[in-house]
Amino acid sequence: MAQIRGTAGYNLGSQDRFGAGPGRSDATNDPSPLEQIREQTSKIEDWLDTAADPIKPYIPAVGRFLIVCTFIEDALRIITQWGDQLIYLREYRRIPWGLTHLFLLSNVLAMTTCSTLIIIRKYPEYAVFGLMGVVVTQALGYGLIFDLNFFLRNLSVMGGLLMVLSDSWVRKKFAPAGLPLPAEKDRKMYIQLAGRILLILLFLGFVWSGDWGLIRILVSLFGLVACVMVVVGFKAKWSATLLVIILSVFNLLVNNFWTLHEHHPQKDFAKYDFFQILSIVGGLLLLVNMGPGAYSVDEKKKRNSMDLTHFLTDSPPSVVPLAIKPHFEALTAEQKLYAHHLSRAAFNGSRIILRQVSPESETIYDLILALYGHCKGHWTTLAEQCQISSDNLKYFLEYSAQFLGNLGNYKGFGDSKFIPRCPQETFVDLASKDEKTRSLCEKCIAGIYADEKNPALMHLGFPDKGHMTTYYPDSPNITQSEIAEVDKFTGDKGLLPENTRIRKTLGGNFEILIASGISSPPSSEIDPHESSWTTPSGKTITLIFGDHREEMAKIALHIKQAGKHAANTTQKSMMDAYARSFGTGSLLAFKESQKLWVKDVGPAVESNIGFIETYRDPAGVRAEWEGMVATVNLERTRAFKRLVDAAPDMIPKLPWPKAFEKDVFTPPDFTSLEVLSFPSSGIPAGINIPNDDGIRQTHGFKNVSLGNVLSAKAPSEPIPFIRQEDLGVYQTNRDAAFEVQVGIHELLGHGTGKLLQETSPGQFNFDFHNPPTSPITGKPTTTFYKPSETYSALFASISSSYEECRAECVAMALSCDFSILKIFGLGDGSEDLESKAGDVLFASYLSMARAGVAALEFWDPKSGKWGQAHMQARFSILKTFLEAGDDFCKLDFTDENELTDENELSDLTIKLSRAKILTHGRPAVERYLQKLHVYKCTADLFNGKNLYEDMTRVEGEFWTEKVREQVLKKRTPRKVFVQVNTVEDERKVTLREYEPTLEGLIQSWAERDV
């Protein structure tokens, strides 16, 4: 299979027509001799891959057969020359008469049995070690151990046997009772290395024996170079192929025993040498098939290189509309005005999101909209004027749509960069017809594509790890420990971090940038009432107000306008608190808005706006801007109301004592909404907010399910990893399963639990002298939250994912309760796994297992970093399923004899036992959930972090390479939503809808004018 190396495949990289990065003249410089060699060998490898495609499925079988050829021939020779063998052993080797028979018989049995096992791939470990034993005993028995050629040839044969052993470990089927251990992976790597070294020893014997001539010298030189390349693993497949050719030709020309007379004295020796070389050729064929292994130059280069194919935009992307018109038209004129100004406030924060993603994102945004403005949406005409092919125009539009759908050039769901499929010239040429677009393109073109010298920049993360983040602007040398120190110091001073960014100055001091509409708020409006401090280490920390000032001022203005159309005094007070927060940067004012938001029960227009979720800050404390404006779906809301009413009876069924639960469950407002506007890096299916644990504990929270997000589907969406026999049930019931899961996740997942805390010095919300007993250890708890300490600050970077995992586990546990399924109109409440409710439960567990497999798309093997909180959580739940025992859940694939790199695990599916969900699945989830919950409630960071990092660790070649490779091959494009706009004209608000196409999505953003 041809590979894309560097940027050759898609004209990617940093060549910039405008001079941003290496210019075109750089590309014309003559490459070094080493680069020329690499280029040529790469071309040869690609050609060999292509030429070998038809025979690749058969190479492993041929290799194994050739490896054991010498043993099969030897066994037949012993049988046909039994008398001669006995005479030789008795007369020349002085072995007693009875032992000679035993020696020959045991050798024949071992060689035939073990060779057969290797060919049919059964018990390969026993077979390989059996044949190695034969090699050793024959060397001793026939007295050839000191014959150099014999010794080297047999070591090479052993190398071939080691390749068989390594190949069997590569293909070993996954044992669901436990994950592959690093020790097993290391063992395989060592075996591959040893096999490569031993395989080439034959050539040393070839060099040191025989008469020298010109041909022999040339063959020896070529062979020795190839041998060295095999040993170090540099272009190992190419060099192994060369050795196969050389050895095969040599074997046919030199060891041509079939041309010798029957009684020729060299016939047996030639036959023996012929089949031994066949065995070594078989080992080299296995090396060609599976590669050199981890300890090799090829593998190191592969690890250090960047496969850009995984970062290309989806083609085509899944563009779907957020249908809202009937629900919006049902609103009154005042409600529409309220919704309109909230939408404008929300969307005016779009540029904040762009700046929170990457330095280039805002300029790319301006470029896309400027190009739309230049061509008035007539993209085909512009492409014709610029002589852009239809394919490259399509790729440009796909990139633009996905950029706008994620509000940045990093995936909102996954935090990895995506790059266009078209070459840079497409952007440059499209921008060339207008001075404004040309200038914007010049500024951002390098940032649109990959910086191959800095692969870590393809992922969001801490700057000292080389990753991309703009939560710490202009601070490439700020460290994680410095960030934590600043957060701890300012947190103790009363500064909340959600609307901040940190900048490290050249002098080593720190500026905290606070989002606000004014740059000099009154001291009374500054939350800590101070604006600068000196830390114990002598560093100065200064508050700088006015970050995103223009946007925050517009947001505050529209919030005030919305307040004029509020439905009640609670909404009006909430708008006032919002406006104060966005104007002055006070998060204490924002907390007041959230308390009022919780009190605003059952509004016709629901909204929540601000710096909400902390998923994308690598430190896990700074929040991304988002704004939700939606209308209520009354029919769906009634089902959620019944779930809320049943919650007090459901919470005691969760696997923790009462001491770890809130003293009183405050029923939240739980509504099903239809989204009108939701500017963000990604629209969720459900929300449980506020995130502030203090407000949740004292005032409660709200749950919302976003109906038109849940129901939005792309046509003919593929569903990988589901068995054919389960596909019908899954497709029919996955929507209902997801609705149940989201409902339980938001209400009873995020809505449960009591944080044991010292609320003020000497005051506790639990009996400090008689603390609760941990259900995990059976001993009194010893840890708790200190005054002003929060869960998100303590659990920091894992807090979001950990909490999502806890909520998902609650959903998995309680969805097994048929009385809850009845609330959603599924069954009569009786336990019946074969009923409609049972179908939904099965689909729910199957969906979670599938999500756990698909989660590997969002794990980066180079950094070992997860890029998405929910998917990290779902992978850990998959592991919980797999470890439940008794084949409750396992990954299933065809145990074919001939799997190649291209088709290995290609039919990977999830086999989950419906009958064991209640007996094995639920108990396993509850055991995991209990630990997650208790560690969170008791501020036990040590055990909680160890547990979660262990359950979300991806290791072993099975996961990191084989399963993940199939996930990447079969990934389905994530949806990008086309949202409507609202337009006000003389106090009348109308809805403007757009086609669910690439062009329609871009037009919607262009006409949004933000």
Tab-separated table of C-alpha atoms in Angstrom, residues 18 371 374-375 381-388 427-438:
chain	number	residue	atom	x	y	z
A	18	PHE	CA	3.522	34.769	-0.047
A	371	LEU	CA	-14.058	35.193	0.044
A	374	HIS	CA	-16.053	38.839	-2.745
A	375	CYS	CA	-17.871	36.228	-4.847
A	381	THR	CA	-17.762	31.368	-10.822
A	382	LEU	CA	-14.853	32.306	-8.556
A	383	ALA	CA	-13.246	28.908	-9.114
A	384	GLU	CA	-13.524	29.300	-12.888
A	385	GLN	CA	-11.966	32.766	-12.719
A	386	CYS	CA	-9.078	31.380	-10.652
A	387	GLN	CA	-8.790	28.185	-12.728
A	388	ILE	CA	-9.472	25.999	-9.688
A	427	PHE	CA	-6.428	29.071	-1.105
A	428	VAL	CA	-3.804	31.335	-2.647
A	429	ASP	CA	-5.492	31.374	-6.058
A	430	LEU	CA	-8.992	31.906	-4.654
A	431	ALA	CA	-7.684	34.829	-2.613
A	432	SER	CA	-5.715	36.357	-5.469
A	433	LYS	CA	-8.558	38.388	-7.002
A	434	ASP	CA	-9.027	40.795	-4.091
A	435	GLU	CA	-6.555	42.762	-1.983
A	436	LYS	CA	-8.352	42.049	1.308
A	437	THR	CA	-8.535	38.295	0.773
A	438	ARG	CA	-4.960	38.237	-0.513
